[in-house]
């Protein structure tokens, strides 16, 4: 499997490194406006292959993406001091307007996996620019938020996070929705498990976990400037599901026809990911509060996406 990564900064390089450690791809190509950065990242990651998997890692221009099965879009511009969110979105849309035609010119059959933030709106923009079917262009969405939710629940309950099945849906951002009513461990609801293990999930504990999931990025950014390891691993996991045709259920961002009355909105839901991209989506049964929160999240994202003119 060949994977391209456009944008060799912290997120793109972390995704490439995670793919090497996990043996996700046979060949990885890093492309960046700064060719020296892409070359340096590729060399550094290549030198890790003797300790992990024998991947072929190199840097190159867009032509080097030819034959790629998946291309991760991790490029974008940084927000300027005092710049409004819409201004940042419009500048990143302009970047995507140059990148996506170049990527598809070299790799017309590739799945486009968006990592650039704000990821839900950038995924919507990528879909509009590319004209690809919805299943072939989608974003990392809340895959990292879901991982945070599961890890915190596992920590509270004293069980492996791999045994926790819980999802975060909606926006990758402030309006995201933790699907508490559907969270389960070993086929039992988290409430039942918490009670049996003597580690109850009362309102205080639930509020703490909710806050820790929502504010995780803020705390990490305050400490080191940005997040990259978690999302890098999440991107590798998505690519793995595509390459191995897993039909894995992952919380990724794509356009949905109707979510709580909001039509044609791009946000995260549990989606079936396999060869060729997204093959289907599930709309969970939410309680009334979760439904209202998801509706609000969908409206926020719809408005943000519509504010960007291409």
Coordinates of C-alpha atoms in Angstrom, one line a residue:
X1 CA 0.0 0.0 0.0
X2 CA 1.3 3.4 -0.9
X3 CA 0.4 6.5 1.2
X4 CA 1.2 10.1 0.5
X5 CA 1.4 12.8 3.1
X6 CA 1.0 16.4 2.0
X7 CA 2.4 18.6 4.8
X8 CA 5.5 17.4 6.5
X9 CA 5.0 19.3 9.7
X10 CA 4.4 17.9 13.1
X11 CA 1.1 16.2 12.3
X12 CA 2.1 14.8 8.9
X13 CA 5.4 13.5 10.0
X14 CA 3.9 12.0 13.2
X15 CA 1.4 10.2 10.9
X16 CA 4.2 8.9 8.7
X17 CA 6.2 7.8 11.8
X18 CA 3.2 6.0 13.3
X19 CA 2.6 4.2 10.0
X20 CA 6.2 3.0 10.0
X21 CA 5.9 1.8 13.6
X22 CA 2.7 0.0 12.9
X23 CA 3.6 -1.4 9.5
X24 CA 0.6 0.4 8.0
X25 CA 2.0 1.1 4.5
X26 CA 4.7 -0.4 2.2
X27 CA 5.6 3.0 0.8
X28 CA 5.2 6.5 2.3
X29 CA 5.9 9.7 0.4
X30 CA 6.1 13.1 2.1
X31 CA 5.4 16.2 0.1
X32 CA 5.8 19.8 1.4
X33 CA 6.1 23.3 0.1
X34 CA 9.4 23.2 2.0
X35 CA 11.2 20.5 0.2
X36 CA 14.1 20.4 2.6
X37 CA 11.7 19.8 5.5
X38 CA 10.0 16.9 3.7
X39 CA 13.4 15.4 2.8
X40 CA 14.7 15.7 6.4
X41 CA 11.5 14.2 7.9
X42 CA 11.6 11.3 5.4
X43 CA 15.2 10.5 6.2
X44 CA 14.7 10.7 9.9
X45 CA 11.7 8.4 9.7
X46 CA 13.4 6.0 7.3
X47 CA 16.2 5.6 9.9
X48 CA 13.6 4.1 12.3
X49 CA 12.6 1.3 9.9
X50 CA 15.3 -1.1 11.1
X51 CA 13.6 -1.0 14.6
X52 CA 10.0 -1.3 13.2
X53 CA 8.9 -2.3 9.7
X54 CA 10.8 -2.2 6.5
X55 CA 8.7 0.6 4.9
X56 CA 10.1 2.6 2.0
X57 CA 10.0 6.3 3.1
X58 CA 11.0 9.1 0.8
X59 CA 10.2 12.7 0.0
X60 CA 9.1 14.1 -3.4
X61 CA 6.9 16.4 -5.3
X62 CA 3.3 15.8 -6.3
X63 CA 4.4 13.5 -9.1
X64 CA 5.9 11.2 -6.5
X65 CA 2.3 10.6 -5.3
X66 CA 1.5 8.6 -8.4
X67 CA -0.2 5.3 -7.5
X68 CA -1.0 6.3 -4.0
X69 CA -3.9 4.5 -2.4
X70 CA -4.4 7.2 0.3
X71 CA -3.2 10.8 0.5
X72 CA -3.3 12.4 3.9
X73 CA -3.8 16.2 3.7
X74 CA -2.0 17.7 6.7
X75 CA -1.1 21.1 5.1
X76 CA -2.4 24.5 6.0
X77 CA -1.5 27.9 7.2
X78 CA -1.2 29.0 10.9
X79 CA -3.7 31.5 12.3
X80 CA -2.3 35.0 12.5
X81 CA -2.5 37.1 15.7
X82 CA -6.0 38.6 15.9
X83 CA -7.2 36.8 12.7
X84 CA -10.8 35.8 12.6
X85 CA -11.7 32.1 12.2
X86 CA -13.3 32.8 8.9
X87 CA -10.1 34.5 7.6
X88 CA -8.1 31.4 8.5
X89 CA -10.7 29.2 6.8
X90 CA -10.6 31.2 3.6
X91 CA -6.8 31.1 3.5
X92 CA -6.7 27.4 4.1
X93 CA -9.4 26.9 1.5
X94 CA -7.1 28.7 -1.0
X95 CA -4.2 26.3 0.0
X96 CA -6.5 23.3 -0.6
X97 CA -7.5 24.8 -3.9
X98 CA -3.9 24.4 -5.1
X99 CA -3.1 21.2 -3.3
X100 CA -6.1 19.0 -4.2
X101 CA -5.9 19.4 -8.0
X102 CA -2.2 18.6 -7.9
X103 CA -2.8 15.5 -5.7
X104 CA -5.6 14.2 -7.9
X105 CA -3.5 14.9 -11.1
X106 CA -0.9 12.5 -9.8
X107 CA -3.1 10.0 -7.9
X108 CA -6.6 10.2 -9.4
X109 CA -7.8 7.1 -7.6
X110 CA -6.6 8.0 -4.1
X111 CA -8.7 8.3 -1.0
X112 CA -8.2 11.8 0.4
X113 CA -7.9 11.8 4.2
X114 CA -8.1 15.3 5.7
X115 CA -6.2 16.1 8.9
X116 CA -5.9 20.0 8.6
X117 CA -7.9 21.9 11.1
X118 CA -10.7 22.9 11.6
X119 CA -11.0 19.4 10.2
X120 CA -14.8 19.2 9.7
X121 CA -15.0 22.4 7.7
X122 CA -11.7 21.6 5.8
X123 CA -13.2 18.2 4.9
X124 CA -16.3 19.9 3.6
X125 CA -14.1 22.2 1.5
X126 CA -12.0 19.3 0.3
X127 CA -15.1 17.5 -0.9
X128 CA -16.3 20.5 -2.7
X129 CA -13.0 21.2 -4.4
X130 CA -12.3 17.6 -5.4
X131 CA -15.8 16.6 -6.6
X132 CA -15.1 13.1 -5.3
X133 CA -17.8 10.8 -3.9
X134 CA -18.3 11.4 -0.2
X135 CA -16.8 8.1 0.7
X136 CA -13.5 8.9 -0.9
X137 CA -12.8 12.2 0.9
X138 CA -13.2 12.4 4.6
X139 CA -11.5 13.7 7.7
X140 CA -9.9 12.3 10.9
X141 CA -12.9 14.0 12.7
X142 CA -13.3 12.9 16.3
X143 CA -11.1 9.8 16.1
X144 CA -8.8 11.4 18.6
X145 CA -11.6 12.7 20.8
X146 CA -13.0 9.1 20.8
X147 CA -9.6 7.7 21.9
X148 CA -9.4 10.3 24.7
X149 CA -12.9 9.3 25.9
X150 CA -12.1 5.6 25.8
X151 CA -8.8 6.1 27.6
X152 CA -10.3 8.2 30.4
X153 CA -13.2 5.8 30.9
X154 CA -10.7 2.9 31.0
X155 CA -8.6 4.7 33.5
X156 CA -11.6 5.4 35.7
X157 CA -12.9 1.9 35.6
X158 CA -9.5 0.2 35.8
X159 CA -9.9 -1.7 32.6
X160 CA -8.1 -1.6 29.3
X161 CA -9.2 1.2 27.0
X162 CA -9.3 -1.4 24.2
X163 CA -12.2 -3.0 26.0
X164 CA -14.2 0.3 26.1
X165 CA -16.6 1.1 23.2
X166 CA -17.6 4.7 23.3
X167 CA -17.7 7.4 20.7
X168 CA -17.5 11.2 20.4
X169 CA -19.6 12.5 17.5
X170 CA -20.3 15.9 15.9
X171 CA -17.6 18.5 15.7
X172 CA -13.9 17.9 16.4
X173 CA -14.0 20.9 18.7
X174 CA -16.0 22.7 21.3
X175 CA -19.5 21.5 20.3
X176 CA -18.5 17.8 20.2
X177 CA -20.9 15.3 21.8
X178 CA -19.8 12.4 24.1
X179 CA -22.2 9.6 23.5
X180 CA -22.6 8.5 27.1
X181 CA -25.9 6.7 26.7
X182 CA -24.2 4.2 24.3
X183 CA -20.9 3.7 26.0
X184 CA -20.2 0.1 26.8
X185 CA -17.5 -2.2 28.2
X186 CA -17.6 -5.9 27.4
X187 CA -21.2 -5.7 26.1
X188 CA -22.4 -4.0 29.3
X189 CA -23.2 -0.3 29.8
X190 CA -20.5 1.7 31.4
X191 CA -22.9 2.5 34.3
X192 CA -23.4 -1.2 35.0
X193 CA -19.7 -1.9 34.8
X194 CA -18.9 1.0 37.0
X195 CA -21.4 -0.1 39.6
X196 CA -20.1 -3.7 39.6
X197 CA -16.5 -2.6 39.9
X198 CA -17.3 -0.2 42.7
X199 CA -16.2 2.8 40.7
X200 CA -19.5 4.6 40.1
X201 CA -19.9 7.2 37.3
X202 CA -21.8 9.9 39.2
X203 CA -22.5 13.3 37.8
X204 CA -19.2 14.7 39.1
X205 CA -17.1 12.0 37.5
X206 CA -19.0 12.2 34.2
X207 CA -18.5 16.0 34.2
X208 CA -14.8 15.6 35.0
X209 CA -14.3 13.1 32.1
X210 CA -16.3 15.2 29.7
X211 CA -14.2 18.3 30.6
X212 CA -11.0 16.3 30.3
X213 CA -11.9 15.1 26.8
X214 CA -13.0 18.6 25.6
X215 CA -10.0 20.5 27.1
X216 CA -7.3 17.9 26.3
X217 CA -6.1 19.8 23.3
X218 CA -6.0 23.1 25.2
X219 CA -3.9 21.6 27.9
X220 CA -1.5 20.0 25.5
X221 CA -1.2 23.1 23.4
X222 CA -0.5 25.2 26.5
X223 CA 2.3 22.9 27.4
X224 CA 4.0 22.3 24.1
X225 CA 2.3 24.4 21.4
X226 CA 0.3 21.8 19.4
X227 CA -0.9 18.2 19.4
X228 CA 0.6 15.6 17.0
X229 CA 1.3 12.2 18.5
X230 CA -2.3 11.2 19.2
X231 CA -3.6 12.4 15.8
X232 CA -0.7 10.8 14.1
X233 CA -1.6 7.5 15.5
X234 CA -5.3 8.0 14.7
X235 CA -4.4 8.8 11.0
X236 CA -2.3 5.6 10.9
X237 CA -5.3 3.6 12.3
X238 CA -7.6 5.0 9.6
X239 CA -5.1 4.2 6.8
X240 CA -4.7 0.7 8.3
X241 CA -8.5 0.1 8.1
X242 CA -8.5 1.2 4.4
X243 CA -5.4 -0.9 3.5
X244 CA -6.6 -4.0 5.2
X245 CA -10.2 -3.6 4.1
X246 CA -11.3 -4.0 7.7
X247 CA -14.7 -2.4 7.5
X248 CA -13.8 -1.0 10.9
X249 CA -16.2 1.3 12.7
X250 CA -14.3 4.6 13.3
X251 CA -15.5 8.1 14.2
X252 CA -14.5 10.0 11.2
X253 CA -15.8 13.2 9.5
X254 CA -17.8 13.1 6.3
X255 CA -20.8 14.7 4.7
X256 CA -24.2 13.4 6.0
X257 CA -27.5 13.9 4.2
X258 CA -29.4 14.6 7.4
X259 CA -28.4 14.8 11.0
X260 CA -31.1 15.9 13.4
X261 CA -32.8 18.0 10.7
X262 CA -29.6 19.6 9.5
X263 CA -29.0 18.6 5.8
X264 CA -25.7 18.0 4.0
X265 CA -23.5 18.7 6.9
X266 CA -20.0 17.4 7.5
X267 CA -19.3 16.0 10.9
X268 CA -18.3 12.8 12.7
X269 CA -20.4 9.7 13.2
X270 CA -19.4 6.1 13.6
X271 CA -18.6 5.1 10.0
X272 CA -17.6 1.8 8.3
X273 CA -14.1 2.3 6.8
X274 CA -12.5 -0.2 4.4
X275 CA -11.0 -0.4 1.0
X276 CA -11.8 2.7 -1.0
X277 CA -12.8 4.7 2.0
X278 CA -16.2 5.0 3.8
X279 CA -18.7 2.3 3.0
X280 CA -21.5 3.3 5.4
X281 CA -22.5 5.2 8.5
X282 CA -24.4 4.5 11.7
X283 CA -26.7 7.0 13.4
X284 CA -26.7 5.9 17.1
X285 CA -29.7 6.1 19.3
X286 CA -29.1 9.2 21.5
X287 CA -31.0 10.4 24.5
X288 CA -32.8 13.7 24.3
X289 CA -29.9 15.8 25.6
X290 CA -27.4 14.2 23.2
X291 CA -29.8 14.7 20.3
X292 CA -30.1 18.4 21.1
X293 CA -26.4 18.7 21.5
X294 CA -25.7 17.0 18.2
X295 CA -28.2 19.2 16.5
X296 CA -26.4 22.3 17.8
X297 CA -23.1 20.9 16.7
X298 CA -24.4 20.2 13.2
X299 CA -25.8 23.7 12.9
X300 CA -22.5 25.3 14.0
X301 CA -20.6 23.2 11.4
X302 CA -23.1 23.8 8.6
X303 CA -22.9 27.6 9.2
X304 CA -19.1 27.6 9.3
X305 CA -18.9 25.5 6.0
X306 CA -21.4 27.8 4.2
X307 CA -19.4 30.9 5.3
X308 CA -16.5 29.8 3.1
X309 CA -16.9 30.8 -0.5
X310 CA -14.7 28.9 -3.0

